[in-house]
Coordinates of C-alpha atoms in Angstrom, one line a residue:
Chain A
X140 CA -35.2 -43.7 -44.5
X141 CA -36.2 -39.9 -44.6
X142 CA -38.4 -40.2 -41.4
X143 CA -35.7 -41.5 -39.6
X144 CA -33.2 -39.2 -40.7
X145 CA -35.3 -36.4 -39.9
X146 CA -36.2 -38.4 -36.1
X147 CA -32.2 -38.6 -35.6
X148 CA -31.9 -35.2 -36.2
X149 CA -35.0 -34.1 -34.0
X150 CA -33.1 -35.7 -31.6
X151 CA -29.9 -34.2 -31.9
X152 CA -31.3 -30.8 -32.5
X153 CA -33.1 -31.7 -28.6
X154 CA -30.5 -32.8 -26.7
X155 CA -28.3 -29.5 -28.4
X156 CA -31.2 -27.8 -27.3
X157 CA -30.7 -29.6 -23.4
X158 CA -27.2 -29.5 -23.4
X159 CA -27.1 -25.8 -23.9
X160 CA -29.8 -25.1 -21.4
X161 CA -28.4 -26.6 -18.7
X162 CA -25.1 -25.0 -19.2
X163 CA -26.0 -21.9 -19.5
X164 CA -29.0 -22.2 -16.6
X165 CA -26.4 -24.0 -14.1
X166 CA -24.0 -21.2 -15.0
X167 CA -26.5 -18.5 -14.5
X168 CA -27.6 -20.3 -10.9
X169 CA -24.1 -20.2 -9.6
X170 CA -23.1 -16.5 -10.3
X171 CA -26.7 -14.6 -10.4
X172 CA -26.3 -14.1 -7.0
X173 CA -22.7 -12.4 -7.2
X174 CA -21.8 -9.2 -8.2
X175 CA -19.2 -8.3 -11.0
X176 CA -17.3 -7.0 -8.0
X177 CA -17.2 -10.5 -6.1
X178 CA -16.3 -12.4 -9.8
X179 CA -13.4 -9.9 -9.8
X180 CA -12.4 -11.1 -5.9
X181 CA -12.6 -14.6 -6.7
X182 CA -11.3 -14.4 -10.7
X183 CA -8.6 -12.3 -10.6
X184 CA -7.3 -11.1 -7.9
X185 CA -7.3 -14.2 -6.0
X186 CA -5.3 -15.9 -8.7
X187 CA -3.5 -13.0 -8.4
X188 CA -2.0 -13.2 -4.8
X189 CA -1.8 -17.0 -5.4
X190 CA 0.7 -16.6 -8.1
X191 CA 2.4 -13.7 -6.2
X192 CA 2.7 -16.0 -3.0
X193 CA 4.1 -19.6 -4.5
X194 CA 6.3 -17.1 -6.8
X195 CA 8.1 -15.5 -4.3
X196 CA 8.4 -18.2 -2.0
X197 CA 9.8 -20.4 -4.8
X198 CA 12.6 -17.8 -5.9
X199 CA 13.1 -17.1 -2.2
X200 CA 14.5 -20.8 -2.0
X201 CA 16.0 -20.7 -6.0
X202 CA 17.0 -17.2 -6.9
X203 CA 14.9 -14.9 -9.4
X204 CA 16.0 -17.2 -12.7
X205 CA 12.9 -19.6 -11.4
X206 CA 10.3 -16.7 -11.3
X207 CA 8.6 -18.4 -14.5
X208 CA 8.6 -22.1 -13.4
X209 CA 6.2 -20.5 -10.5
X210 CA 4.2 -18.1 -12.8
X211 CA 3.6 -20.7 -15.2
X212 CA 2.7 -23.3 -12.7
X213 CA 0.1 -21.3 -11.0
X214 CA -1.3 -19.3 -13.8
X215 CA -2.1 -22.8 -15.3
X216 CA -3.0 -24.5 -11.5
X217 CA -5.6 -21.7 -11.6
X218 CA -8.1 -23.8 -14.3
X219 CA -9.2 -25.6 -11.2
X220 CA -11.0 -22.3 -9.8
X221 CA -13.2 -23.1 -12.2
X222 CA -12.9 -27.1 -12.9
X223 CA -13.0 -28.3 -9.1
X224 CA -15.5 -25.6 -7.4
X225 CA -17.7 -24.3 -10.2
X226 CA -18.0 -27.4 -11.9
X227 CA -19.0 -29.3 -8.6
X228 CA -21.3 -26.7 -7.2
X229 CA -23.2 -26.6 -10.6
X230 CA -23.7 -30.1 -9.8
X231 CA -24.1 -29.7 -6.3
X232 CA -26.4 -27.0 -6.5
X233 CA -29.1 -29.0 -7.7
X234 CA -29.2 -31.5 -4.4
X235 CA -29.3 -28.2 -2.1
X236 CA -31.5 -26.2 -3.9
X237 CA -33.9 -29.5 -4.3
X238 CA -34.1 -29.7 -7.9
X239 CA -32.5 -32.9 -8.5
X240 CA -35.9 -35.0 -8.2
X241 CA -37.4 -32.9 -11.2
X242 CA -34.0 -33.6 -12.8
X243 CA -34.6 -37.1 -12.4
X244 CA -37.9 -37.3 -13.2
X245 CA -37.2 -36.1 -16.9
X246 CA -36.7 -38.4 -19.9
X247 CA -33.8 -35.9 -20.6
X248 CA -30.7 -37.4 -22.0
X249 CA -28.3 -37.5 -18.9
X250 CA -24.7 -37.6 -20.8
X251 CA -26.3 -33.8 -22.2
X252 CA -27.6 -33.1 -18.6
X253 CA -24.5 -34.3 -16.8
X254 CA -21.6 -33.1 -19.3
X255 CA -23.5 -29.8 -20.0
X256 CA -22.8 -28.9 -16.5
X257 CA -19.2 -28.3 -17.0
X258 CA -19.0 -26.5 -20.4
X259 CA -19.2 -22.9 -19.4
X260 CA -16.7 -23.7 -16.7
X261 CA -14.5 -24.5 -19.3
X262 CA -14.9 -21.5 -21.0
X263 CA -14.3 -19.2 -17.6
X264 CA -11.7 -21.6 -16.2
X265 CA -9.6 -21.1 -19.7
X266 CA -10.4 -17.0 -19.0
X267 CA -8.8 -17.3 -15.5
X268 CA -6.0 -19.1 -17.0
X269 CA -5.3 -16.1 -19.6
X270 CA -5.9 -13.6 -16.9
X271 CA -3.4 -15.1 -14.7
X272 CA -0.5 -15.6 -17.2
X273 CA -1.1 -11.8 -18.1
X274 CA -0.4 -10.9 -14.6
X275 CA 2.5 -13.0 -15.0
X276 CA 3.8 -11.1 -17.9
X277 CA 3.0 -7.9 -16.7
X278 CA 4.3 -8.3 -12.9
X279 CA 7.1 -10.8 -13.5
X280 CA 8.2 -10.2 -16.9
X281 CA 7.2 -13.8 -18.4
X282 CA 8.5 -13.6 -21.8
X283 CA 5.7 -15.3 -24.9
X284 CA 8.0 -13.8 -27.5
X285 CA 9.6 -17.5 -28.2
X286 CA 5.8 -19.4 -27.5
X287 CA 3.6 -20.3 -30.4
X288 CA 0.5 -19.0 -29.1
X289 CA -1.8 -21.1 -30.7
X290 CA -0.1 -23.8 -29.3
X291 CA -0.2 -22.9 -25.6
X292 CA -4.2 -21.3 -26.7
X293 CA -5.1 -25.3 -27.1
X294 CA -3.0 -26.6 -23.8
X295 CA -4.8 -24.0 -21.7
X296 CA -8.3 -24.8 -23.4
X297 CA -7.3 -29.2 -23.2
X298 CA -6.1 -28.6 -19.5
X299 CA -9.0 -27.0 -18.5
X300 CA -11.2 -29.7 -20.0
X301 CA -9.1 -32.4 -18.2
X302 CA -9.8 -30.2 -14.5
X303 CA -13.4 -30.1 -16.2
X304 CA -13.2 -34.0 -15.9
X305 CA -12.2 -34.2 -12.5
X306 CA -14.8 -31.7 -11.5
X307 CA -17.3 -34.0 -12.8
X308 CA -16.5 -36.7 -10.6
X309 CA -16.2 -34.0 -7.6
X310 CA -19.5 -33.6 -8.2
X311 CA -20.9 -36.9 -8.1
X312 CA -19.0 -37.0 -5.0
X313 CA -20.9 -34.4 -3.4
X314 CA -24.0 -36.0 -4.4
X315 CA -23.3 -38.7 -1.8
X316 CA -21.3 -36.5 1.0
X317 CA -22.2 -33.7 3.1
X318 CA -18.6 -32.3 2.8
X319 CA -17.9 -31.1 -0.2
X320 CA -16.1 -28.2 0.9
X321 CA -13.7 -30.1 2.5
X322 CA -13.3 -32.2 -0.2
X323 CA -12.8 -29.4 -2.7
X324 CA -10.4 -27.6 -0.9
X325 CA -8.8 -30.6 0.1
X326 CA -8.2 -31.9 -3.6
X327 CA -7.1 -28.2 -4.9
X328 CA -4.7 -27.4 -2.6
X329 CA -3.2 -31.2 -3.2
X330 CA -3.0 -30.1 -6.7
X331 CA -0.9 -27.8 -5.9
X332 CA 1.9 -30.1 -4.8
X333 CA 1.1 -32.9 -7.6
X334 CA 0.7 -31.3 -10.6
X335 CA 4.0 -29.8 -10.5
X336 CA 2.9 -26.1 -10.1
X337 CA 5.2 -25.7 -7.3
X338 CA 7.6 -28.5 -6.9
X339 CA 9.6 -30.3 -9.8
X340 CA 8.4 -33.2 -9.9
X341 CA 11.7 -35.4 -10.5
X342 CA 12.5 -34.0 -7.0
X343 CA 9.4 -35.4 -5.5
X344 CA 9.5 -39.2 -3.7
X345 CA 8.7 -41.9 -6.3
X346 CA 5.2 -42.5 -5.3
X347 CA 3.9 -39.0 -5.2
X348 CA 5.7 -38.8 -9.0
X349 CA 3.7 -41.9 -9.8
X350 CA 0.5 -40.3 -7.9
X351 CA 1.2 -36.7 -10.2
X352 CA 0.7 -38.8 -13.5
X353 CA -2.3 -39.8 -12.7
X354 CA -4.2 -36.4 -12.3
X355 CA -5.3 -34.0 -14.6
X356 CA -3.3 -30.9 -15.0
X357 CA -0.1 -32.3 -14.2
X358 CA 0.7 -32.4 -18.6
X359 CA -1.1 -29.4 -19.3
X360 CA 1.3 -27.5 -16.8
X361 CA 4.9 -29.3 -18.4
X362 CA 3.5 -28.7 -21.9
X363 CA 2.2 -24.9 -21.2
X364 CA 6.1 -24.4 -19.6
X365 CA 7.7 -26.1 -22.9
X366 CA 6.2 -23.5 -24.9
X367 CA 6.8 -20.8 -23.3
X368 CA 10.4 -21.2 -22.9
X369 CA 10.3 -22.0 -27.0
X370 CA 9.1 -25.5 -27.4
X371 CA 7.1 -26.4 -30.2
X372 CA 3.9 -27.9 -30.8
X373 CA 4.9 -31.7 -31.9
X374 CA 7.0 -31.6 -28.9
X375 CA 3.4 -31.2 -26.4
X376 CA 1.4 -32.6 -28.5
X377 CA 1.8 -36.1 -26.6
X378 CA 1.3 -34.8 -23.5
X379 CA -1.6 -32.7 -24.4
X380 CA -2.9 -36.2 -25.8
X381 CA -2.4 -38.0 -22.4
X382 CA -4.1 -34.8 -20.9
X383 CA -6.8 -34.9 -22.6
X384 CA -7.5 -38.6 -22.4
X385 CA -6.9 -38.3 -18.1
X386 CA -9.9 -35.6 -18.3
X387 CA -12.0 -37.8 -20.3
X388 CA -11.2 -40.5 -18.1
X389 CA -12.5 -38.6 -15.0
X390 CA -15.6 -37.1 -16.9
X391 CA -16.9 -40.5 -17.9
X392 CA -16.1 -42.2 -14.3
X393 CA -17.9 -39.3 -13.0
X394 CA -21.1 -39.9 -15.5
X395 CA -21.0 -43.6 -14.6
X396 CA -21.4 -42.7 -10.6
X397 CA -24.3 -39.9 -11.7
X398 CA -25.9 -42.9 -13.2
X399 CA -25.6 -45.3 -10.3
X400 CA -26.3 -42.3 -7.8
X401 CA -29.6 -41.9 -9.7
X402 CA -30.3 -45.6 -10.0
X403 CA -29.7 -46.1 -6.1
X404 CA -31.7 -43.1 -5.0
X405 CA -35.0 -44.5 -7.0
X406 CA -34.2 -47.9 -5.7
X407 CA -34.0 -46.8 -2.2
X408 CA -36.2 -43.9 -2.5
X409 CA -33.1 -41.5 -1.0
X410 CA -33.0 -38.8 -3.5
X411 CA -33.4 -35.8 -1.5
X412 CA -31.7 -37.6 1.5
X413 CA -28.6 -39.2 0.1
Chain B
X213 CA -14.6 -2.6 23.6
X214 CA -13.5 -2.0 27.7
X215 CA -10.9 -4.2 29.2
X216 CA -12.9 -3.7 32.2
X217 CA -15.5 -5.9 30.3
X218 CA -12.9 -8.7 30.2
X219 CA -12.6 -8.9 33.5
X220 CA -16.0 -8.7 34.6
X221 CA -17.4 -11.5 32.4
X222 CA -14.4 -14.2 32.2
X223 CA -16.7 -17.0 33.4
X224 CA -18.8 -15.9 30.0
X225 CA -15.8 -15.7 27.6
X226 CA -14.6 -19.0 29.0
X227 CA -17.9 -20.5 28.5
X228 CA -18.7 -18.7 25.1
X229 CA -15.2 -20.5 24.0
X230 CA -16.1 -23.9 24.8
X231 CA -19.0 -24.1 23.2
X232 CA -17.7 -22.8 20.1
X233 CA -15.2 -25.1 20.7
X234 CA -17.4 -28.3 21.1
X235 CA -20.1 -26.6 18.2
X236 CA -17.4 -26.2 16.0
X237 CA -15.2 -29.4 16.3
X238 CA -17.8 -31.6 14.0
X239 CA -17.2 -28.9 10.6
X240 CA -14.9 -30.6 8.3
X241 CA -14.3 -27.2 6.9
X242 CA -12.4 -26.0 10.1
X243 CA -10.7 -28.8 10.1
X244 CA -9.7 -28.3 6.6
X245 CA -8.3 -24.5 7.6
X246 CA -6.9 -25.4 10.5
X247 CA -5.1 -28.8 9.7
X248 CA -5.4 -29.8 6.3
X249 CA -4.8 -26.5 4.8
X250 CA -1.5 -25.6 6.9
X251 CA -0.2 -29.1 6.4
X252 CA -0.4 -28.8 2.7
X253 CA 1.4 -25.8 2.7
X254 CA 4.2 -27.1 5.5
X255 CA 4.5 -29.7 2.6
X256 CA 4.8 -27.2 -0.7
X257 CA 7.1 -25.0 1.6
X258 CA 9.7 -27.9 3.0
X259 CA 9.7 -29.3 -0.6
X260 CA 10.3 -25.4 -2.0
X261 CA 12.5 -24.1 0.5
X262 CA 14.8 -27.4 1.5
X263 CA 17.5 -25.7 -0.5
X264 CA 18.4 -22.9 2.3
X265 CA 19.7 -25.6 4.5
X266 CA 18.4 -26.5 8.3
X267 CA 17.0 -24.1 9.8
X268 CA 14.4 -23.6 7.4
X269 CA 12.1 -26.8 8.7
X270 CA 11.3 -24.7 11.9
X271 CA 10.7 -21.4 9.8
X272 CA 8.0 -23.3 7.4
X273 CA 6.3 -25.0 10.8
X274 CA 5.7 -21.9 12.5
X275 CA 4.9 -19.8 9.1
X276 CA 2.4 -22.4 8.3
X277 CA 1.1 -22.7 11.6
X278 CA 0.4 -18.8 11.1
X279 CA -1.2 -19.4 7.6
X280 CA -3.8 -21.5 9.5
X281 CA -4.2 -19.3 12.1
X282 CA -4.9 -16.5 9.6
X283 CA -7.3 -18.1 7.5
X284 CA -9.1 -19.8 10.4
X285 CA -9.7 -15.7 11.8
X286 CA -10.6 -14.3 8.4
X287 CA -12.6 -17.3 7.4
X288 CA -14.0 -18.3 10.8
X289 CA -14.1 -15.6 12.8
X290 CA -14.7 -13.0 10.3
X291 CA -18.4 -15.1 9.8
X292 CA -19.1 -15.4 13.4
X293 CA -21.8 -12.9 13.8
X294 CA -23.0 -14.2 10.5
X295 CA -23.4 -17.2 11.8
X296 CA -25.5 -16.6 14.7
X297 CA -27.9 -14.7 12.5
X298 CA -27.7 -17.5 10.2
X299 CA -28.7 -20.1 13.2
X300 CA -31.1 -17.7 14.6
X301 CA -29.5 -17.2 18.1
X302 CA -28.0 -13.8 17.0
X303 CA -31.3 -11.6 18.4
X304 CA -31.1 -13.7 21.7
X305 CA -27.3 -12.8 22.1
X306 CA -27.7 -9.0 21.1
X307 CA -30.6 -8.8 24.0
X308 CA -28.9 -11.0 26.7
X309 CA -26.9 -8.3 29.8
X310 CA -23.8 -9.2 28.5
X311 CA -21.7 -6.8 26.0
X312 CA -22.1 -8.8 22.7
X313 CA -18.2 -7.9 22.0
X314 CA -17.8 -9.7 24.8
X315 CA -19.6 -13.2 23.6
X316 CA -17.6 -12.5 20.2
X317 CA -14.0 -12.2 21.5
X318 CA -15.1 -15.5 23.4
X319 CA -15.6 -17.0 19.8
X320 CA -12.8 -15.5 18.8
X321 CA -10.5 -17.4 21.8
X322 CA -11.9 -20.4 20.6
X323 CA -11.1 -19.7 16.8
X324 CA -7.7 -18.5 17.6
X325 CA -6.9 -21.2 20.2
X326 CA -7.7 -24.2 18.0
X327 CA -5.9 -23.0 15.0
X328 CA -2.6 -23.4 17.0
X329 CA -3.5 -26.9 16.2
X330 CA -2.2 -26.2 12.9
X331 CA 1.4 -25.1 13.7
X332 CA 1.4 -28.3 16.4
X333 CA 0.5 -30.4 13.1
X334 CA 3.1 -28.9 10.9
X335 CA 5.2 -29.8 13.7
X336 CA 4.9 -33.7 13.5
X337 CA 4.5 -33.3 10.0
X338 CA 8.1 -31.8 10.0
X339 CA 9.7 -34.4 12.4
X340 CA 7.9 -37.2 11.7
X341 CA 7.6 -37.2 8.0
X342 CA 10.2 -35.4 6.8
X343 CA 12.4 -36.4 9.3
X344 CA 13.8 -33.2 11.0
X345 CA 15.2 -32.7 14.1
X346 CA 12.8 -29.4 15.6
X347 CA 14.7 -27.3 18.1
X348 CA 13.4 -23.8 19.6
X349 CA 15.6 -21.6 20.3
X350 CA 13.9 -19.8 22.8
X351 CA 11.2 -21.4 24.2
X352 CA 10.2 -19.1 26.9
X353 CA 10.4 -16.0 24.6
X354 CA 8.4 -18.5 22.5
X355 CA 5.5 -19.1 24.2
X356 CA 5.0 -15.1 25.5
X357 CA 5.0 -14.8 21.4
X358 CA 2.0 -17.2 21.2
X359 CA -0.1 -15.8 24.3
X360 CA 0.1 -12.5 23.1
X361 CA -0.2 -13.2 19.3
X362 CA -3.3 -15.1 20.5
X363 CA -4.5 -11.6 21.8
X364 CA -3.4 -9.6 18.9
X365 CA -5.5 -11.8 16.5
X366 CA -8.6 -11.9 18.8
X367 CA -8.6 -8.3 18.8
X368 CA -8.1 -7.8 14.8
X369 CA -11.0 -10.6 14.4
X370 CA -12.9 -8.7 16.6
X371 CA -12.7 -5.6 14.2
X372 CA -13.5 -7.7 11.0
X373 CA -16.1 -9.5 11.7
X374 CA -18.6 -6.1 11.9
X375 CA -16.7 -5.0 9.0
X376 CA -18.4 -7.8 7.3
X377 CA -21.6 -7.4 8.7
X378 CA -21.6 -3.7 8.2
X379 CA -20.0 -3.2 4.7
X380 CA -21.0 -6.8 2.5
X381 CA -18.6 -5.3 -0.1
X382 CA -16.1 -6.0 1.8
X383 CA -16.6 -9.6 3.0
X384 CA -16.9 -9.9 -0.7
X385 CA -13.2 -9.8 -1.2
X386 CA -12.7 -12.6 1.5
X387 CA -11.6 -15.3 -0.6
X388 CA -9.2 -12.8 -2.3
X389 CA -7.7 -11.7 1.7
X390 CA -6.2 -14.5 2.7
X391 CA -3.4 -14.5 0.3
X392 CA -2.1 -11.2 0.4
X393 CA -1.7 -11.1 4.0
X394 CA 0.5 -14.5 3.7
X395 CA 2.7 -12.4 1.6
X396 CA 2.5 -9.1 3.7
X397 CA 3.0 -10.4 6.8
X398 CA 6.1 -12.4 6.0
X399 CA 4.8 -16.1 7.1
X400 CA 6.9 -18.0 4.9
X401 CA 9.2 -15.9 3.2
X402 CA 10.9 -12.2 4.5
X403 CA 8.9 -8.7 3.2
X404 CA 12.8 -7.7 2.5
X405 CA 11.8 -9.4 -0.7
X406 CA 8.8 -7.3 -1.6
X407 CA 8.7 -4.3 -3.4
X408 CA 9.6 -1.5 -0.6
X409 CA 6.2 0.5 -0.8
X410 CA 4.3 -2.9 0.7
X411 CA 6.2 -2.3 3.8
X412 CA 4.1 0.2 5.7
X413 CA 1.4 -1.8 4.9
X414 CA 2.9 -4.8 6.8
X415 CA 3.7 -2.9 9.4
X416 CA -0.2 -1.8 10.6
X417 CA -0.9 -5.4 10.3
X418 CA -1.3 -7.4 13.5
X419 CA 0.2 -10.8 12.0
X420 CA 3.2 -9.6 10.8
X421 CA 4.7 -8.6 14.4
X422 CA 3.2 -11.9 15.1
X423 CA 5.3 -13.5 12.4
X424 CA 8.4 -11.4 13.2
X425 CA 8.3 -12.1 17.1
X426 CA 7.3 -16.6 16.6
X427 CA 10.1 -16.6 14.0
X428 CA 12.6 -14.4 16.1
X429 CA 11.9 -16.6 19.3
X430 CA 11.7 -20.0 17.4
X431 CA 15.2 -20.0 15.0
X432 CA 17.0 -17.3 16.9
X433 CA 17.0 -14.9 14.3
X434 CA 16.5 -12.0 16.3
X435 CA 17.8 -10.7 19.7
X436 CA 15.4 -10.0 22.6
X437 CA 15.1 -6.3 22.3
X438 CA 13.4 -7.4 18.7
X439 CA 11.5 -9.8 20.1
X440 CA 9.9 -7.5 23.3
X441 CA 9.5 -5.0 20.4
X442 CA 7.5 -6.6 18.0
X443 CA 5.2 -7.6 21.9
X444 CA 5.0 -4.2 22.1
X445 CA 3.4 -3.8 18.3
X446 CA 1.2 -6.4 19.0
X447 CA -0.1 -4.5 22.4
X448 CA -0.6 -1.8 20.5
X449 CA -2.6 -2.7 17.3
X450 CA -4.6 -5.0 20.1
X451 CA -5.6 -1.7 22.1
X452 CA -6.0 0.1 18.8
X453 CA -8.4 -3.1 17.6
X454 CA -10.2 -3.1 20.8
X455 CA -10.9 0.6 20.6
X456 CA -12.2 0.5 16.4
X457 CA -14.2 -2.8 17.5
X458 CA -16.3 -1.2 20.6
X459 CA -17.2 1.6 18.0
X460 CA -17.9 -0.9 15.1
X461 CA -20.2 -3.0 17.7
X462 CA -22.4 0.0 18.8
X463 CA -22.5 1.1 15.1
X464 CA -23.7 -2.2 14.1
X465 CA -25.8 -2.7 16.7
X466 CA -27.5 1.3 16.4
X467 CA -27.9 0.2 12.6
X468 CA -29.7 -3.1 13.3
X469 CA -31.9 -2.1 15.6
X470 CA -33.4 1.9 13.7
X471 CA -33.4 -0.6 10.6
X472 CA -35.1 -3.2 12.2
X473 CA -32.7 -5.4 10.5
X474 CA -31.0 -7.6 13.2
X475 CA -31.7 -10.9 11.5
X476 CA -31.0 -10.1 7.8
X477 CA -28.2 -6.8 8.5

């Protein structure tokens, strides 16, 4: 009984050991090559001028009263900086750079291997979220003096899990296509329009209101707008629940495809051509 | 760069553009900043804006349009002479007879020209999905906008893309640019809104009397005297950009060659 115990734990302690590796490696692969100056460009004040943009172009149409629905909206629409593009080109970056064989060619766990991927990108993509709702406060007077903190601290941190989720299977995707750029972009910018960071989405047809529920961020953005206008936790905590789950959903559909990827480029001996 | 130039070596502009053209027609990531990208913002916009009434619809097709036109010559342009180095043919085109500005403002007609794709997509978009009913207002007026907007922005591509080559810190920012001048130049919504000390810095920028004379000339919003005036802006920052870019070149050029560093400048 002992021995086992003690060979569980060994195993535990390893894949710990692997999951932290390879987030922190991955991580370290992406941004090495920038420059803290280039992070800044891309982490603040590009979700800067994104939040300036939709905001005035939203109270252009609605009058200055709707300045938070905007701020809100794209301050929490930022998260998929970090949960579409980092998480996919952490994932990515090991078919270009022609490391993926030597992945493969580990016993290592893959759920640690795969998932490990997008931790530190949950970390930054909550950052970027915090950044950009600061900007919001300080450049369109958002007012936190009615939100439980806490509160909107966990719907920032579950929402950018849930983009985390989608990013996964992003990746996966660009495992088996060349245009993963055009994906990316594609599938942030249509973010935009379904989650709800720009348009309300009872004005939206039917089937793009059905579409919006089944994407990630779409909760996380009504629950972070509840509590800032004064909502409290029990009344998110369902749709933090639902976000949550969505992300989970994603991440795992996105493991199962790393799994058949891998299994299909063995069997066909494509893994560097795929 | 000399106008003279221009004139001299059409045949290799023309051909220069074509083959940019035909090179460039297979990357999905044009085609996301020229089609996909402007559409998705016709949509935000016609779903944001439909409460200012009808003549909005036109406003959001040509201010998209101009959103894809932008971020096709920051994105696009603004890497062309990165991506000959990248490719390998940029020591071939620096030592062929023919001005290198010239060969780049013949990438930059291609860029430019196939981005008004994206205003031509917000179009049907518009009328076909959304069911509007599109009218110009001033056609003619209209299309001198275009031709000589399609010079202004060849001209300011033709000053960025050394920038980038010569000062990397800047191309660093280029994911944060393309934003800011969506806001400064007034594609989709008026500068009236923004605070008042952004307004000078709309004014030196090329797509903003773009903007002003498309929107003018396509709802009617402004007379013609506005219109020939924001031409003559457009004239002017072109022979200004023309002037920086034939200094930029030689710079870059007088750089790459004492450094020996044409391929990896």
């Amino acid at each position: 009984m002992q021995v086992w115990k003690r060979c569980e734990m060994k195993i535990f302690a390893n894949n710990l050991r692997l999951f932290w590796q390879g987030t922190v490696l991955s991580y370290v692969a992406l941004f090495a090559w920038f420059r803290p100056v280039t992070y800044a460009a891309s982490k603040v004040l590009m979700p800067l001028a994104q939040i300036i943009f939709f905001t005035y172009l939203g109270s252009y149409a609605t009058g200055k009263d709707s300045v938070d629905f905007y701020v809100i909206g794209n301050a929490i629409q930022i998260t998929a900086v970090s949960g579409i593009f980092g998480v996919t080109f952490s994932i990515s970056g090991d078919r270009w750079n022609g490391t993926l064989p030597y992945l493969f060619g580990t016993p290592a766990n893959r759920m640690m291997m795969f998932f490990g991927r997008a931790f530190m990108h949950i970390i930054d993509g909550a950052l970027g979220v915090v950044i950009a709702l600061t900007w919001g406060a300080l450049l369109f007077g958002v007012d936190f003096s009615q939100t439980n903190l806490s509160a909107l601290g966990l719907t920032i941190l579950v929402t950018t899990i849930s983009t985390c989720g989608l990013g996964l299977l992003m990746g996966c995707l660009s495992l088996i296509t060349a245009n993963v750029m055009f994906v990316n972009n594609t599938v942030y910018f249509l973010l935009l329009i379904f989650s709800g960071a720009n348009v309300a989405l009872d004005t939206l047809p039917p089937w793009m209101q059905t579409f919006s529920q089944v994407l990630p961020l779409t909760r996380g953005i009504a629950s972070a707008r509840t509590l800032i206008s004064g909502g409290s936790f029990a009344e998110v905590a369902p749709l933090l629940i639902s976000e949550i789950g969505i992300g989970l959903l994603y991440g795992w559909l996105g493991y199962l495809l790393f799994k058949w990827f891998e299994i299909q480029a063995k069997r066909n001996g494509s893994l560097e051509t795929v | 760069m000399k106008f003279k130039n221009l004139i001299v070596y059409w045949r290799t502009v023309l051909m220069v553009a074509e083959i940019t053209l035909r090179h460039q027609w297979n990357d999905s990531f044009i085609l996301f900043a020229i089609i996909v990208q402007p559409m998705i913002i016709a949509i935000l916009a016609l779903f944001m804006l439909r409460g200012l009434g009808g003549d909005y619809a036109m406003y959001v097709v040509v201010g998209s349009g101009l959103t894809g036109l932008w971020s096709s010559l920051l994105f696009i342009s603004g890497n062309s002479i990165n991506n000959e180095r990248r490719e390998g043919t940029l020591e071939s085109l620096v030592a062929v007879p023919t001005p290198f500005e010239v060969i780049v403002f013949g990438k930059n007609l291609a860029n430019v020209v196939q981005s008004l794709i994206s205003m031509s997509s917000s179009y049907l978009l518009a009328a076909l999905f959304f069911g509007y009913t599109l009218k110009m207002v001033s056609p003619l007026l209209f299309v001198g906008s275009v031709l000589i907007s399609i010079f202004a922005f060849i001209s300011f591509g033709l000053v960025i893309a050394p920038l980038f080559i010569i000062y990397r810190g800047i191309q660093q920012w280029q994911n944060a640019m393309e934003f800011p001048v969506y806001i400064l130049a007034g594609f989709l919504f008026p500068i009236a809104l923004l605070p008042a000390w952004t307004t000078p810095v709309s004014y030196v920028l090329p797509p903003y009397w773009a903007a002003r004379a498309l929107h003018e000339t396509s709802t009617g919003a402004g007379d013609v005297e506005k219109v020939i005036f924001a031409w003559g802006m457009m004239l002017l920052f072109s022979v200004i950009d023309l002037f920086l870019a034939s200094k930029l070149f030689k710079y870059m050029l007088y750089k790459a060659r004492v450094d020996a560093s044409l391929e990896t400048v």
